[in-house]
Amino acid sequence: MDKKDIATIRKQFKVDNDLLKIHEIFNVYIMKESSDIYHHQSLPFEMLEQEQKELFMDNFKKVLSGQLDEKLFELKFQRDVENNSQLILHQGLLSNDTEEWKSQMLHLVEKLLKDKQYEMDIVVTFIRGEYMKPMKRQSEDAEESKRDTVYSHPFILCSMNKTQDPKKELLFDYVEKEFKYNIVVDPIINLKAPISGFLFPSITDNAADVNHVLYSAGKKNELNYHFIEEVLNAEEIMTAAQDKLVFEEIVKNVAGDQTINTSKLSNVYDEIQRVVEESEEEDSPKLDYKDVEKVLTSSGIEDVNTEKVESAFKTVIDDENYSFKANNIVPKYTSKSIKIETKIANISISPQDLRHVRQVHFNGKRFLMMEVEENTVIEGFEMIPEALFEKAPEEGE
C-alpha cells in the first residue's frame, strides 16, 4: 500500500457513508493482572448509538494515520508458521457465521496474550466490513454513473486501546443545589490514542493482497515486535529511523578516516534526492549497494569501490542485498529537517542549504560559520558584519 491507498481508505471512516459498510464490531476486554479475557461482546455495528459510532470511527481513522515506515508498515506474512495468523484472518474474513468469526478473532487474542503482561487493562476491537471504491468512468460522455460500478474490498480492522482510571471531579447538582464529589469506578477506554492495530488484507491499486497486512504502531518509530512476529506472524521490518541510522553507519564505514564535511554530506543528500525525482515509481525508489556506491562516488567521497560498499553492508547490517527506501535516508528535502544542536543554540536548516554551514577553528576555538546573503536581524537589531580574518603579511614586509 502507498500513502494514497491508505488515505483513500482512511477518509471513508465516517458515519452514514454509503461506500463503507461495517457489519460487526467485536470488543474484547483483557485484565492486566491475569492477562485473561474478562469479557467479550459482538454486535452489528448499526446497533450502536450514533455517539458510539462516531467515537469508534475516529479511533479507526487514528489506526490508519501516520507516515509509512514511521507509524504505518506494510508487513509480509512469514511462511511455514504453525497456527498462522494469515490463515486465521483469511478464514475470519470469508466466514458468513458470526460465531465462527468471533472464534477466529479470539484465536488471535490468545496469541496476543501468550507470554505477555500488560501494564493496564486492554480493549481489543475488531471490525469486519466492506469498503467500496467507485470505478472511474471511461469518459465524460459515458451514461453510466461512477457509483454504478464499484470495487469491493472486504476487510478486517483491529484496534488496541488502553484503559485509564476515571478523573476525580467535583460536580454541582442543579436540582439539589449542592456540590458533590463525582465517584466513578468504571475504567475509561482511551479511544483517542490506539496503542496498536492492523488492517487486513493490504489493498493496492484496487486489488486485495492477502499476503500482506498493514500494521499500525502506537508511536512513531516504536515497533511492538511481539505483536508483529508472534501475533501477526509477519516478517521483521526496519523503521525509517533505523534505515537512516544503518545508512549513516555504512557511509562512515566506506569513508573510513576521511572527513565527511558539510559540503560532501550535502552532496550525498542532493544525489539521493536526484534519484527520487528521476524515479518513475510513485512510491519511494530503493537503493541497493550498487546505487549507494554511485551516490557516494558522485558526492566526492574518495576511494569508493564495489568491494568496500559490499563489505560495509555485510559489516553493518549483515546483508549485502539489503535495499534502502530513498525517502527514509534523506531528510525532508524542502523543509528545515536537519537539526544542528549545540550547547549555545539549536539551528534548523534544509538539506539543500547544508553546504552553507561550516565548522571552523579560529584562535584555538571551534566556531559554527554560516554563509548568508543578507545581514542578520536579531530581535529587531541588524547585525553589522565583523572582520575576523586579516590578510597575512607578504614576504619581505
Short mmCIF file of N, CA and C in Angstrom, two decimals, residues 70-211:
data_model
loop_
_atom_site.label_atom_id
_atom_site.label_comp_id
_atom_site.label_asym_id
_atom_site.label_seq_id
_atom_site.Cartn_x
_atom_site.Cartn_y
_atom_site.Cartn_z
N GLU A 70 7.14 4.92 9.42
CA GLU A 70 7.31 5.60 10.70
C GLU A 70 6.26 5.11 11.69
N LYS A 71 5.00 5.13 11.26
CA LYS A 71 3.91 4.66 12.12
C LYS A 71 3.10 3.55 11.47
N LEU A 72 3.06 3.54 10.15
CA LEU A 72 2.35 2.51 9.39
C LEU A 72 3.35 1.68 8.59
N PHE A 73 3.15 0.35 8.62
CA PHE A 73 4.10 -0.54 7.97
C PHE A 73 3.35 -1.66 7.24
N GLU A 74 3.65 -1.82 5.97
CA GLU A 74 3.08 -2.95 5.23
C GLU A 74 3.99 -4.15 5.46
N LEU A 75 3.46 -5.16 6.13
CA LEU A 75 4.25 -6.32 6.52
C LEU A 75 3.89 -7.54 5.68
N LYS A 76 4.89 -8.35 5.40
CA LYS A 76 4.67 -9.60 4.69
C LYS A 76 4.57 -10.75 5.70
N PHE A 77 3.59 -11.61 5.51
CA PHE A 77 3.43 -12.75 6.43
C PHE A 77 4.59 -13.74 6.26
N GLN A 78 5.00 -14.31 7.39
CA GLN A 78 6.02 -15.36 7.35
C GLN A 78 5.43 -16.63 6.71
N ARG A 79 6.30 -17.42 6.13
CA ARG A 79 5.88 -18.70 5.54
C ARG A 79 6.16 -19.84 6.52
N ASP A 80 5.42 -20.93 6.35
CA ASP A 80 5.66 -22.16 7.11
C ASP A 80 5.65 -21.93 8.62
N VAL A 81 4.65 -21.20 9.11
CA VAL A 81 4.48 -20.95 10.54
C VAL A 81 3.24 -21.69 11.02
N GLU A 82 3.40 -22.41 12.11
CA GLU A 82 2.24 -23.11 12.68
C GLU A 82 1.25 -22.09 13.24
N ASN A 83 -0.03 -22.44 13.16
CA ASN A 83 -1.07 -21.56 13.70
C ASN A 83 -0.97 -20.17 13.08
N ASN A 84 -0.80 -20.13 11.77
CA ASN A 84 -0.50 -18.89 11.05
C ASN A 84 -1.66 -17.90 11.10
N SER A 85 -1.35 -16.65 11.45
CA SER A 85 -2.38 -15.61 11.56
C SER A 85 -2.94 -15.21 10.20
N GLN A 86 -2.17 -15.39 9.16
CA GLN A 86 -2.68 -15.11 7.82
C GLN A 86 -3.90 -15.98 7.52
N LEU A 87 -3.80 -17.26 7.87
CA LEU A 87 -4.91 -18.19 7.64
C LEU A 87 -6.09 -17.86 8.55
N ILE A 88 -5.80 -17.54 9.81
CA ILE A 88 -6.85 -17.18 10.77
C ILE A 88 -7.64 -15.98 10.27
N LEU A 89 -6.93 -14.95 9.82
CA LEU A 89 -7.59 -13.73 9.33
C LEU A 89 -8.37 -14.01 8.04
N HIS A 90 -7.79 -14.81 7.17
CA HIS A 90 -8.46 -15.11 5.90
C HIS A 90 -9.75 -15.88 6.15
N GLN A 91 -9.70 -16.84 7.06
CA GLN A 91 -10.91 -17.61 7.38
C GLN A 91 -11.96 -16.72 8.04
N GLY A 92 -11.52 -15.82 8.92
CA GLY A 92 -12.45 -14.89 9.55
C GLY A 92 -13.08 -13.95 8.54
N LEU A 93 -12.31 -13.54 7.54
CA LEU A 93 -12.81 -12.64 6.52
C LEU A 93 -13.87 -13.31 5.64
N LEU A 94 -13.66 -14.60 5.34
CA LEU A 94 -14.55 -15.31 4.43
C LEU A 94 -15.79 -15.89 5.12
N SER A 95 -15.74 -16.02 6.45
CA SER A 95 -16.83 -16.69 7.16
C SER A 95 -18.12 -15.86 7.15
N ASN A 96 -19.23 -16.53 6.92
CA ASN A 96 -20.54 -15.88 6.97
C ASN A 96 -21.23 -16.08 8.33
N ASP A 97 -20.57 -16.83 9.20
CA ASP A 97 -21.15 -17.16 10.50
C ASP A 97 -20.50 -16.30 11.60
N THR A 98 -21.33 -15.60 12.37
CA THR A 98 -20.81 -14.71 13.40
C THR A 98 -20.01 -15.46 14.45
N GLU A 99 -20.47 -16.63 14.86
CA GLU A 99 -19.76 -17.39 15.88
C GLU A 99 -18.38 -17.84 15.37
N GLU A 100 -18.32 -18.20 14.10
CA GLU A 100 -17.04 -18.60 13.50
C GLU A 100 -16.09 -17.40 13.44
N TRP A 101 -16.62 -16.25 13.07
CA TRP A 101 -15.83 -15.00 13.02
C TRP A 101 -15.29 -14.66 14.41
N LYS A 102 -16.13 -14.75 15.44
CA LYS A 102 -15.69 -14.48 16.80
C LYS A 102 -14.61 -15.46 17.24
N SER A 103 -14.79 -16.72 16.89
CA SER A 103 -13.83 -17.75 17.26
C SER A 103 -12.45 -17.47 16.68
N GLN A 104 -12.42 -17.03 15.43
CA GLN A 104 -11.13 -16.73 14.79
C GLN A 104 -10.47 -15.52 15.43
N MET A 105 -11.25 -14.51 15.77
CA MET A 105 -10.67 -13.31 16.40
C MET A 105 -10.18 -13.61 17.82
N LEU A 106 -10.91 -14.46 18.55
CA LEU A 106 -10.46 -14.87 19.88
C LEU A 106 -9.17 -15.69 19.79
N HIS A 107 -9.01 -16.39 18.70
CA HIS A 107 -7.78 -17.14 18.45
C HIS A 107 -6.59 -16.16 18.37
N LEU A 108 -6.81 -15.04 17.70
CA LEU A 108 -5.76 -14.01 17.62
C LEU A 108 -5.48 -13.40 18.99
N VAL A 109 -6.53 -13.17 19.77
CA VAL A 109 -6.36 -12.59 21.11
C VAL A 109 -5.54 -13.53 21.99
N GLU A 110 -5.78 -14.83 21.88
CA GLU A 110 -4.98 -15.80 22.64
C GLU A 110 -3.49 -15.67 22.32
N LYS A 111 -3.18 -15.47 21.05
CA LYS A 111 -1.78 -15.26 20.65
C LYS A 111 -1.25 -13.95 21.21
N LEU A 112 -2.14 -12.96 21.31
CA LEU A 112 -1.77 -11.66 21.85
C LEU A 112 -1.40 -11.75 23.33
N LEU A 113 -2.06 -12.66 24.05
CA LEU A 113 -1.86 -12.77 25.50
C LEU A 113 -0.75 -13.74 25.87
N LYS A 114 -0.33 -14.57 24.93
CA LYS A 114 0.68 -15.58 25.25
C LYS A 114 2.02 -14.92 25.60
N ASP A 115 2.52 -15.25 26.79
CA ASP A 115 3.82 -14.74 27.26
C ASP A 115 3.89 -13.22 27.27
N LYS A 116 2.77 -12.57 27.54
CA LYS A 116 2.74 -11.10 27.52
C LYS A 116 1.96 -10.58 28.70
N GLN A 117 2.55 -9.63 29.43
CA GLN A 117 1.88 -9.00 30.57
C GLN A 117 1.72 -7.51 30.27
N TYR A 118 0.51 -7.00 30.36
CA TYR A 118 0.26 -5.59 30.08
C TYR A 118 0.20 -4.79 31.38
N GLU A 119 0.56 -3.51 31.27
CA GLU A 119 0.61 -2.65 32.45
C GLU A 119 -0.75 -2.07 32.81
N MET A 120 -1.70 -2.19 31.90
CA MET A 120 -3.05 -1.69 32.16
C MET A 120 -4.05 -2.60 31.46
N ASP A 121 -5.32 -2.48 31.84
CA ASP A 121 -6.35 -3.24 31.13
C ASP A 121 -6.38 -2.80 29.67
N ILE A 122 -6.64 -3.77 28.79
CA ILE A 122 -6.62 -3.51 27.35
C ILE A 122 -7.96 -3.89 26.74
N VAL A 123 -8.41 -3.10 25.78
CA VAL A 123 -9.59 -3.45 24.99
C VAL A 123 -9.16 -3.62 23.54
N VAL A 124 -9.42 -4.81 23.00
CA VAL A 124 -9.10 -5.09 21.60
C VAL A 124 -10.41 -5.08 20.83
N THR A 125 -10.46 -4.26 19.79
CA THR A 125 -11.67 -4.12 18.98
C THR A 125 -11.41 -4.62 17.56
N PHE A 126 -12.27 -5.50 17.09
CA PHE A 126 -12.21 -5.98 15.71
C PHE A 126 -13.48 -5.54 14.98
N ILE A 127 -13.32 -5.11 13.75
CA ILE A 127 -14.50 -4.88 12.91
C ILE A 127 -14.31 -5.65 11.61
N ARG A 128 -15.43 -6.08 11.06
CA ARG A 128 -15.42 -6.74 9.77
C ARG A 128 -16.34 -5.94 8.87
N GLY A 129 -15.83 -5.51 7.73
CA GLY A 129 -16.64 -4.65 6.88
C GLY A 129 -16.27 -4.75 5.42
N GLU A 130 -16.77 -3.80 4.66
CA GLU A 130 -16.57 -3.79 3.22
C GLU A 130 -16.43 -2.35 2.77
N TYR A 131 -15.36 -2.09 2.06
CA TYR A 131 -15.13 -0.75 1.52
C TYR A 131 -15.32 -0.81 0.01
N MET A 132 -16.13 0.09 -0.51
CA MET A 132 -16.43 0.08 -1.94
C MET A 132 -15.88 1.34 -2.60
N LYS A 133 -15.09 1.14 -3.64
CA LYS A 133 -14.49 2.26 -4.35
C LYS A 133 -15.06 2.34 -5.75
N PRO A 134 -15.70 3.47 -6.11
CA PRO A 134 -16.28 3.60 -7.44
C PRO A 134 -15.21 3.53 -8.53
N MET A 135 -15.54 2.86 -9.63
CA MET A 135 -14.64 2.84 -10.78
C MET A 135 -14.76 4.16 -11.51
N LYS A 136 -13.67 4.58 -12.13
CA LYS A 136 -13.71 5.82 -12.91
C LYS A 136 -14.44 5.59 -14.22
N ARG A 137 -15.18 6.60 -14.63
CA ARG A 137 -15.88 6.49 -15.90
C ARG A 137 -14.88 6.57 -17.06
N GLN A 138 -15.20 5.90 -18.15
CA GLN A 138 -14.33 5.90 -19.31
C GLN A 138 -14.18 7.30 -19.88
N SER A 139 -15.27 8.05 -19.91
CA SER A 139 -15.23 9.41 -20.44
C SER A 139 -16.37 10.21 -19.83
N GLU A 140 -16.33 11.50 -20.04
CA GLU A 140 -17.38 12.36 -19.51
C GLU A 140 -18.72 12.09 -20.17
N ASP A 141 -18.67 11.54 -21.38
CA ASP A 141 -19.91 11.29 -22.12
C ASP A 141 -20.58 9.97 -21.73
N ALA A 142 -19.89 9.16 -20.94
CA ALA A 142 -20.45 7.85 -20.57
C ALA A 142 -21.72 8.05 -19.76
N GLU A 143 -22.75 7.28 -20.08
CA GLU A 143 -24.02 7.41 -19.39
C GLU A 143 -24.00 6.78 -18.00
N GLU A 144 -23.18 5.76 -17.84
CA GLU A 144 -23.16 5.02 -16.58
C GLU A 144 -22.58 5.87 -15.47
N SER A 145 -23.25 5.95 -14.35
CA SER A 145 -22.77 6.72 -13.20
C SER A 145 -21.56 6.04 -12.59
N LYS A 146 -20.67 6.82 -12.00
CA LYS A 146 -19.47 6.25 -11.38
C LYS A 146 -19.82 5.41 -10.15
N ARG A 147 -21.04 5.58 -9.62
CA ARG A 147 -21.46 4.79 -8.48
C ARG A 147 -22.08 3.46 -8.92
N ASP A 148 -22.35 3.30 -10.24
CA ASP A 148 -22.99 2.08 -10.70
C ASP A 148 -22.06 0.88 -10.63
N THR A 149 -20.78 1.10 -10.81
CA THR A 149 -19.79 0.03 -10.77
C THR A 149 -18.74 0.37 -9.73
N VAL A 150 -18.49 -0.55 -8.81
CA VAL A 150 -17.53 -0.28 -7.74
C VAL A 150 -16.59 -1.47 -7.54
N TYR A 151 -15.40 -1.16 -7.00
CA TYR A 151 -14.51 -2.22 -6.50
C TYR A 151 -14.96 -2.52 -5.07
N SER A 152 -15.09 -3.78 -4.74
CA SER A 152 -15.50 -4.17 -3.39
C SER A 152 -14.31 -4.76 -2.65
N HIS A 153 -14.05 -4.25 -1.44
CA HIS A 153 -12.90 -4.70 -0.65
C HIS A 153 -13.35 -5.13 0.75
N PRO A 154 -13.61 -6.41 0.98
CA PRO A 154 -13.87 -6.88 2.35
C PRO A 154 -12.60 -6.72 3.19
N PHE A 155 -12.74 -6.38 4.47
CA PHE A 155 -11.55 -6.17 5.31
C PHE A 155 -11.86 -6.47 6.77
N ILE A 156 -10.78 -6.68 7.51
CA ILE A 156 -10.83 -6.75 8.99
C ILE A 156 -9.90 -5.67 9.51
N LEU A 157 -10.37 -4.89 10.45
CA LEU A 157 -9.52 -3.89 11.09
C LEU A 157 -9.51 -4.15 12.59
N CYS A 158 -8.32 -4.07 13.18
CA CYS A 158 -8.15 -4.27 14.62
C CYS A 158 -7.58 -3.02 15.25
N SER A 159 -8.11 -2.66 16.42
CA SER A 159 -7.61 -1.53 17.17
C SER A 159 -7.41 -1.94 18.63
N MET A 160 -6.20 -1.71 19.16
CA MET A 160 -5.92 -1.99 20.57
C MET A 160 -5.87 -0.68 21.33
N ASN A 161 -6.60 -0.63 22.45
CA ASN A 161 -6.68 0.61 23.23
C ASN A 161 -6.52 0.33 24.71
N LYS A 162 -5.81 1.19 25.38
CA LYS A 162 -5.60 1.02 26.82
C LYS A 162 -6.72 1.70 27.60
N THR A 163 -6.86 1.30 28.85
CA THR A 163 -7.85 1.93 29.73
C THR A 163 -7.12 2.86 30.70
N GLN A 164 -7.86 3.75 31.29
CA GLN A 164 -7.28 4.65 32.29
C GLN A 164 -8.30 4.89 33.39
N ASP A 165 -7.80 5.24 34.56
CA ASP A 165 -8.70 5.48 35.70
C ASP A 165 -9.50 6.75 35.47
N PRO A 166 -10.75 6.78 35.92
CA PRO A 166 -11.57 7.99 35.76
C PRO A 166 -11.00 9.14 36.59
N LYS A 167 -11.24 10.36 36.12
CA LYS A 167 -10.75 11.54 36.82
C LYS A 167 -11.61 11.81 38.06
N LYS A 168 -10.94 12.31 39.09
CA LYS A 168 -11.67 12.72 40.30
C LYS A 168 -12.14 14.16 40.09
N GLU A 169 -13.46 14.35 40.16
CA GLU A 169 -14.01 15.66 39.83
C GLU A 169 -15.06 16.11 40.85
N LEU A 170 -15.20 17.41 40.94
CA LEU A 170 -16.24 17.99 41.78
C LEU A 170 -17.36 18.49 40.88
N LEU A 171 -18.60 18.06 41.17
CA LEU A 171 -19.75 18.43 40.35
C LEU A 171 -20.72 19.32 41.12
N PHE A 172 -21.54 20.06 40.38
CA PHE A 172 -22.60 20.85 41.00
C PHE A 172 -23.95 20.28 40.56
N ASP A 173 -24.78 19.93 41.52
CA ASP A 173 -26.11 19.36 41.26
C ASP A 173 -27.11 20.51 41.18
N TYR A 174 -27.65 20.74 39.96
CA TYR A 174 -28.60 21.85 39.77
C TYR A 174 -29.90 21.63 40.54
N VAL A 175 -30.34 20.38 40.65
CA VAL A 175 -31.61 20.09 41.31
C VAL A 175 -31.50 20.27 42.82
N GLU A 176 -30.49 19.61 43.41
CA GLU A 176 -30.32 19.69 44.87
C GLU A 176 -29.60 20.96 45.30
N LYS A 177 -29.02 21.66 44.34
CA LYS A 177 -28.25 22.87 44.62
C LYS A 177 -27.15 22.62 45.64
N GLU A 178 -26.32 21.68 45.30
CA GLU A 178 -25.20 21.37 46.18
C GLU A 178 -24.03 20.84 45.37
N PHE A 179 -22.83 20.95 45.96
CA PHE A 179 -21.63 20.42 45.33
C PHE A 179 -21.46 18.96 45.73
N LYS A 180 -21.08 18.14 44.76
CA LYS A 180 -20.92 16.72 45.02
C LYS A 180 -19.59 16.22 44.45
N TYR A 181 -19.03 15.26 45.14
CA TYR A 181 -17.82 14.60 44.65
C TYR A 181 -18.24 13.50 43.68
N ASN A 182 -17.70 13.53 42.50
CA ASN A 182 -18.07 12.57 41.46
C ASN A 182 -17.34 11.25 41.69
N ILE A 183 -18.07 10.22 42.06
CA ILE A 183 -17.47 8.92 42.32
C ILE A 183 -17.77 7.99 41.14
N VAL A 184 -16.73 7.71 40.34
CA VAL A 184 -16.86 6.80 39.20
C VAL A 184 -15.79 5.74 39.32
N VAL A 185 -16.18 4.50 39.24
CA VAL A 185 -15.20 3.41 39.38
C VAL A 185 -14.94 2.70 38.05
N ASP A 186 -15.80 2.94 37.06
CA ASP A 186 -15.63 2.27 35.76
C ASP A 186 -14.43 2.83 35.02
N PRO A 187 -13.57 1.96 34.49
CA PRO A 187 -12.41 2.44 33.73
C PRO A 187 -12.84 3.10 32.42
N ILE A 188 -12.04 4.06 31.98
CA ILE A 188 -12.31 4.76 30.73
C ILE A 188 -11.46 4.15 29.62
N ILE A 189 -12.08 3.83 28.50
CA ILE A 189 -11.34 3.28 27.36
C ILE A 189 -10.85 4.45 26.51
N ASN A 190 -9.55 4.56 26.39
CA ASN A 190 -8.95 5.69 25.67
C ASN A 190 -8.93 5.40 24.16
N LEU A 191 -9.97 5.83 23.47
CA LEU A 191 -10.07 5.61 22.03
C LEU A 191 -9.33 6.68 21.22
N LYS A 192 -8.77 7.67 21.91
CA LYS A 192 -8.10 8.76 21.19
C LYS A 192 -6.67 8.42 20.80
N ALA A 193 -6.10 7.40 21.42
CA ALA A 193 -4.70 7.06 21.13
C ALA A 193 -4.51 5.55 21.12
N PRO A 194 -4.91 4.87 20.03
CA PRO A 194 -4.72 3.42 19.96
C PRO A 194 -3.24 3.04 20.10
N ILE A 195 -2.97 1.95 20.82
CA ILE A 195 -1.58 1.56 21.07
C ILE A 195 -1.06 0.59 20.01
N SER A 196 -1.96 0.09 19.17
CA SER A 196 -1.55 -0.79 18.08
C SER A 196 -2.78 -1.13 17.25
N GLY A 197 -2.55 -1.78 16.11
CA GLY A 197 -3.68 -2.19 15.28
C GLY A 197 -3.20 -2.69 13.94
N PHE A 198 -4.16 -3.11 13.11
CA PHE A 198 -3.80 -3.55 11.76
C PHE A 198 -5.02 -3.55 10.85
N LEU A 199 -4.76 -3.57 9.55
CA LEU A 199 -5.78 -3.71 8.52
C LEU A 199 -5.42 -4.90 7.65
N PHE A 200 -6.37 -5.81 7.46
CA PHE A 200 -6.16 -6.99 6.61
C PHE A 200 -7.33 -7.13 5.65
N PRO A 201 -7.09 -7.41 4.38
CA PRO A 201 -5.78 -7.52 3.73
C PRO A 201 -5.27 -6.15 3.31
N SER A 202 -4.01 -6.12 2.87
CA SER A 202 -3.46 -4.91 2.28
C SER A 202 -4.17 -4.67 0.94
N ILE A 203 -4.41 -3.42 0.60
CA ILE A 203 -5.10 -3.09 -0.64
C ILE A 203 -4.24 -2.13 -1.46
N THR A 204 -3.85 -2.57 -2.65
CA THR A 204 -3.00 -1.75 -3.52
C THR A 204 -3.60 -1.69 -4.91
N ASP A 205 -3.80 -0.47 -5.41
CA ASP A 205 -4.35 -0.28 -6.76
C ASP A 205 -5.63 -1.10 -6.97
N ASN A 206 -6.52 -1.01 -6.01
CA ASN A 206 -7.84 -1.67 -6.09
C ASN A 206 -7.76 -3.19 -6.07
N ALA A 207 -6.64 -3.73 -5.64
CA ALA A 207 -6.50 -5.19 -5.56
C ALA A 207 -6.13 -5.58 -4.14
N ALA A 208 -6.84 -6.59 -3.60
CA ALA A 208 -6.54 -7.08 -2.25
C ALA A 208 -5.30 -7.97 -2.29
N ASP A 209 -4.44 -7.81 -1.31
CA ASP A 209 -3.22 -8.61 -1.22
C ASP A 209 -3.22 -9.34 0.13
N VAL A 210 -3.65 -10.59 0.14
CA VAL A 210 -3.77 -11.34 1.39
C VAL A 210 -2.42 -11.79 1.93
N ASN A 211 -1.36 -11.56 1.19
CA ASN A 211 -0.01 -11.92 1.66
C ASN A 211 0.62 -10.80 2.49
#
